[in-house]
PDB file of C-alpha atoms in Angstrom:
ATOM      1  CA  SER A 196    -290.609 -21.381  85.328  1.00 40.00           C
ATOM      2  CA  GLY A 197    -287.307 -19.509  86.767  1.00 48.00           C
ATOM      3  CA  ALA A 198    -284.831 -19.967  89.797  1.00 49.00           C
ATOM      4  CA  LYS A 199    -284.244 -17.029  91.850  1.00 47.00           C
ATOM      5  CA  VAL A 200    -281.695 -16.476  94.552  1.00 43.00           C
ATOM      6  CA  PRO A 201    -281.727 -14.308  97.091  1.00 43.00           C
ATOM      7  CA  GLU A 202    -280.708 -10.487  97.407  1.00 42.00           C
ATOM      8  CA  GLY A 203    -277.011 -10.798  96.662  1.00 40.00           C
ATOM      9  CA  LYS A 204    -276.770 -14.244  96.349  1.00 41.00           C
ATOM     10  CA  ARG A 205    -276.354 -14.121  92.440  1.00 42.00           C
ATOM     11  CA  PHE A 206    -275.329 -16.982  91.090  1.00 45.00           C
ATOM     12  CA  LEU A 207    -278.103 -19.180  89.126  1.00 48.00           C
ATOM     13  CA  THR A 208    -277.489 -18.530  84.885  1.00 48.00           C
ATOM     14  CA  SER A 209    -278.254 -20.107  81.904  1.00 48.00           C
ATOM     15  CA  ASP A 210    -275.853 -22.725  83.189  1.00 50.00           C
ATOM     16  CA  PHE A 211    -277.973 -24.037  86.326  1.00 56.00           C
ATOM     17  CA  VAL A 212    -280.422 -26.644  85.186  1.00 53.00           C
ATOM     18  CA  ALA A 213    -283.200 -28.041  87.860  1.00 54.00           C
ATOM     19  CA  GLY A 214    -285.224 -30.778  87.645  1.00 55.00           C
ATOM     20  CA  LEU A 215    -287.766 -31.143  90.462  1.00 55.00           C
ATOM     21  CA  ARG A 216    -289.234 -35.118  90.857  1.00 52.00           C
ATOM     22  CA  VAL A 217    -291.501 -36.149  93.517  1.00 51.00           C
ATOM     23  CA  ARG A 218    -291.792 -39.921  94.040  1.00 53.00           C
ATOM     24  CA  ALA A 219    -293.404 -41.440  97.348  1.00 54.00           C
ATOM     25  CA  SER A 220    -291.163 -44.322  97.881  1.00 57.00           C
ATOM     26  CA  SER A 221    -288.192 -42.330  96.914  1.00 55.00           C
ATOM     27  CA  LEU A 222    -287.765 -38.749  98.703  1.00 51.00           C
ATOM     28  CA  THR A 223    -288.705 -37.452 101.637  1.00 56.00           C
ATOM     29  CA  GLN A 224    -291.947 -35.007 102.107  1.00 60.00           C
ATOM     30  CA  GLY A 225    -291.010 -31.499 100.410  1.00 64.00           C
ATOM     31  CA  ALA A 226    -287.881 -32.854  99.092  1.00 68.00           C
ATOM     32  CA  GLY A 227    -286.592 -32.951  95.606  1.00 70.00           C
ATOM     33  CA  ARG A 228    -283.359 -33.403  93.171  1.00 71.00           C
ATOM     34  CA  VAL A 229    -281.948 -30.413  91.538  1.00 72.00           C
ATOM     35  CA  ALA A 230    -278.473 -30.904  88.742  1.00 72.00           C
ATOM     36  CA  PHE A 231    -276.222 -28.534  87.816  1.00 75.00           C
ATOM     37  CA  SER A 232    -274.385 -28.323  84.653  1.00 75.00           C
ATOM     38  CA  ASN A 233    -271.201 -27.810  86.121  1.00 78.00           C
ATOM     39  CA  GLN A 234    -269.278 -27.837  89.478  1.00 80.00           C
ATOM     40  CA  GLN A 235    -268.872 -24.135  89.788  1.00 82.00           C
ATOM     41  CA  SER A 236    -273.114 -23.683  90.179  1.00 79.00           C
ATOM     42  CA  TYR A 237    -273.310 -26.800  92.511  1.00 80.00           C
ATOM     43  CA  ILE A 238    -270.709 -25.238  94.927  1.00 83.00           C
ATOM     44  CA  ALA A 239    -272.446 -21.578  95.102  1.00 82.00           C
ATOM     45  CA  ALA A 240    -275.390 -23.038  95.515  1.00 81.00           C
ATOM     46  CA  ILE A 241    -274.604 -25.262  98.238  1.00 81.00           C
ATOM     47  CA  SER A 242    -272.608 -21.980  99.366  1.00 83.00           C
ATOM     48  CA  ALA A 243    -275.364 -19.971  99.557  1.00 83.00           C
ATOM     49  CA  ARG A 244    -277.739 -22.401 100.928  1.00 83.00           C
ATOM     50  CA  PHE A 245    -280.858 -21.352 100.152  1.00 83.00           C
ATOM     51  CA  VAL A 246    -282.340 -20.497  96.691  1.00 78.00           C
ATOM     52  CA  GLN A 247    -286.131 -19.060  95.820  1.00 78.00           C
ATOM     53  CA  LEU A 248    -287.994 -21.209  93.120  1.00 74.00           C
ATOM     54  CA  GLN A 249    -291.083 -19.477  91.294  1.00 76.00           C
ATOM     55  CA  HIS A 250    -293.197 -20.948  89.457  1.00 75.00           C
ATOM     56  CA  GLY A 251    -296.452 -19.531  88.534  1.00 81.00           C
ATOM     57  CA  ASP A 252    -297.912 -18.878  91.451  1.00 86.00           C
ATOM     58  CA  ILE A 253    -295.580 -20.658  93.782  1.00 80.00           C
ATOM     59  CA  ASP A 254    -293.226 -18.721  95.280  1.00 81.00           C
ATOM     60  CA  LYS A 255    -291.110 -21.691  97.641  1.00 79.00           C
ATOM     61  CA  ARG A 256    -287.420 -20.710  99.897  1.00 81.00           C
ATOM     62  CA  VAL A 257    -285.855 -24.253  99.688  1.00 81.00           C
ATOM     63  CA  GLU A 258    -283.211 -25.282 101.224  1.00 83.00           C
ATOM     64  CA  VAL A 259    -280.234 -27.132  98.817  1.00 81.00           C
ATOM     65  CA  LYS A 260    -277.964 -30.062 100.639  1.00 80.00           C
ATOM     66  CA  PRO A 261    -275.568 -32.234  99.109  1.00 80.00           C
ATOM     67  CA  TYR A 262    -277.072 -35.651  97.885  1.00 76.00           C
ATOM     68  CA  VAL A 263    -275.339 -38.520  99.115  1.00 82.00           C
ATOM     69  CA  LEU A 264    -274.903 -41.687  96.193  1.00 84.00           C
ATOM     70  CA  ASP A 265    -274.905 -45.134  97.565  1.00 83.00           C
ATOM     71  CA  ASP A 266    -271.697 -47.503  96.948  1.00 90.00           C
ATOM     72  CA  GLN A 267    -269.026 -44.761  96.134  1.00 93.00           C
ATOM     73  CA  MET A 268    -265.264 -45.476  95.907  1.00 96.00           C
ATOM     74  CA  CYS A 269    -263.276 -43.612  98.080  1.00 96.00           C
ATOM     75  CA  ASP A 270    -262.317 -40.626  95.774  1.00 96.00           C
ATOM     76  CA  GLU A 271    -258.584 -40.527  97.807  1.00 96.00           C
ATOM     77  CA  CYS A 272    -257.305 -44.300  97.558  1.00 97.00           C
ATOM     78  CA  GLN A 273    -259.934 -45.829  94.926  1.00 96.00           C
ATOM     79  CA  GLY A 274    -260.708 -48.743  97.614  1.00 94.00           C
ATOM     80  CA  GLN A 275    -256.965 -49.581  98.634  1.00 95.00           C
ATOM     81  CA  ARG A 276    -256.456 -48.946 102.171  1.00 95.00           C
ATOM     82  CA  CYS A 277    -260.193 -50.194 102.951  1.00 92.00           C
ATOM     83  CA  GLY A 278    -259.899 -53.574 101.113  1.00 93.00           C
ATOM     84  CA  GLY A 279    -262.213 -52.619  98.879  1.00 93.00           C
ATOM     85  CA  LYS A 280    -265.080 -51.581 100.832  1.00 93.00           C
ATOM     86  CA  PHE A 281    -267.688 -48.380  99.665  1.00 93.00           C
ATOM     87  CA  ALA A 282    -266.504 -45.167 101.112  1.00 94.00           C
ATOM     88  CA  PRO A 283    -269.301 -44.237 103.802  1.00 92.00           C
ATOM     89  CA  PHE A 284    -268.442 -40.779 104.144  1.00 93.00           C
ATOM     90  CA  PHE A 285    -268.977 -37.743 101.948  1.00 93.00           C
ATOM     91  CA  CYS A 286    -267.627 -34.276 102.767  1.00 94.00           C
ATOM     92  CA  ALA A 287    -269.558 -31.588 101.719  1.00 88.00           C
ATOM     93  CA  ASN A 288    -266.947 -28.467 102.885  1.00 90.00           C
ATOM     94  CA  VAL A 289    -266.113 -26.753  98.763  1.00 87.00           C
ATOM     95  CA  THR A 290    -263.204 -27.637 100.030  1.00 89.00           C
ATOM     96  CA  CYS A 291    -263.414 -30.977  99.394  1.00 92.00           C
ATOM     97  CA  LEU A 292    -266.579 -32.125  97.993  1.00 91.00           C
ATOM     98  CA  GLN A 293    -265.439 -36.091  98.090  1.00 93.00           C
ATOM     99  CA  TYR A 294    -266.625 -39.137  99.290  1.00 95.00           C
ATOM    100  CA  TYR A 295    -264.002 -41.320 101.813  1.00 96.00           C
ATOM    101  CA  CYS A 296    -263.229 -44.427 103.539  1.00 95.00           C
ATOM    102  CA  GLU A 297    -262.809 -44.142 107.067  1.00 94.00           C
ATOM    103  CA  HIS A 298    -259.225 -44.397 106.816  1.00 96.00           C
ATOM    104  CA  CYS A 299    -258.455 -41.484 104.708  1.00 97.00           C
ATOM    105  CA  TRP A 300    -260.971 -39.663 106.018  1.00 96.00           C
ATOM    106  CA  ALA A 301    -259.299 -39.640 109.265  1.00 95.00           C
ATOM    107  CA  HIS A 302    -255.796 -38.947 107.229  1.00 95.00           C
ATOM    108  CA  ILE A 303    -256.920 -36.011 105.269  1.00 96.00           C
ATOM    109  CA  HIS A 304    -259.385 -34.552 107.903  1.00 96.00           C
ATOM    110  CA  SER A 305    -255.951 -34.384 110.385  1.00 94.00           C
ATOM    111  CA  ARG A 306    -255.030 -31.709 108.248  1.00 93.00           C
ATOM    112  CA  SER A 307    -255.347 -27.468 109.393  1.00 93.00           C
ATOM    113  CA  GLY A 308    -258.515 -25.978 108.344  1.00 92.00           C
ATOM    114  CA  ARG A 309    -259.682 -29.779 107.655  1.00 94.00           C
ATOM    115  CA  GLU A 310    -260.559 -31.159 111.762  1.00 91.00           C
ATOM    116  CA  TYR A 311    -263.778 -29.154 111.846  1.00 93.00           C
ATOM    117  CA  HIS A 312    -265.461 -30.551 108.499  1.00 94.00           C
ATOM    118  CA  LYS A 313    -268.413 -33.168 109.140  1.00 92.00           C
ATOM    119  CA  PRO A 314    -268.736 -36.057 107.314  1.00 92.00           C
ATOM    120  CA  LEU A 315    -272.093 -36.666 106.023  1.00 90.00           C
ATOM    121  CA  VAL A 316    -273.488 -40.221 105.492  1.00 88.00           C
ATOM    122  CA  LYS A 317    -276.550 -41.829 104.060  1.00 77.00           C
ATOM    123  CA  GLU A 318    -279.365 -42.097 105.864  1.00 67.00           C
ATOM    124  CA  GLY A 319    -283.182 -43.142 104.830  1.00 55.00           C
ATOM    125  CA  ALA A 320    -285.247 -41.670 102.369  1.00 42.00           C
ATOM    126  CA  ASP A 321    -282.312 -39.846 100.684  1.00 46.00           C
ATOM    127  CA  ARG A 322    -281.414 -38.194 103.015  1.00 48.00           C
ATOM    128  CA  PRO A 323    -277.821 -37.216 104.343  1.00 54.00           C
ATOM    129  CA  ARG A 324    -276.406 -36.520 108.099  1.00 55.00           C
ATOM    130  CA  ALA A 325    -273.715 -35.548 109.842  1.00 59.00           C
ATOM    131  CA  VAL A 326    -272.071 -38.038 112.551  1.00 57.00           C
ATOM    132  CA  PRO A 327    -269.437 -37.248 114.879  1.00 58.00           C
ATOM    133  CA  PHE A 328    -265.842 -38.995 114.220  1.00 56.00           C
ATOM    134  CA  ARG A 329    -263.683 -39.323 116.963  1.00 52.00           C
ATOM    135  CA  TRP A 330    -260.121 -39.149 115.772  1.00 50.00           C
ATOM    136  CA  CYS A 331    -257.583 -41.612 117.673  1.00 44.00           C
TER     137      CYS A 331
END
C-alpha cells in the first residue's frame, strides 16, 4: 500500500503520490508512471534513483527515471530560436529539469558545470534515452 525507500534515502512523505498504470499498448513491460505532488519530492526521487515499493506480499525495488513528454516547447526560448518547433531534448539533471531546442541546449550546456549533462529524447514505448551531443 505504500512506498518505502532504501535505508538512508528518506524522501517519501505524505506529499508523495504514486499511481501505477499498466497498459501493454503504451508502456514497456515492467514500466509504470509515478506522479509527484511537488517538485521537491520529484527531485528527491530522481536523485535517489531507486525506491522500494511494497504492496501486500509484493516487495520490489524499482528504478525512477524521468518521463519525457511529446510536443513540448523549449523552456528557454519558447520556440523563438527554433522556428516554433517542439524541443527535442530534455535535461534530467536536477539543476535544469527543462526542455530545450538544439540552439538553447548548446548555449545553456556550454556553461561551466553543465557541459556533462546528457540530453534525453523520447524513445519508442515511452522510454527516454540519452543521445550524444556534439559541440560545434
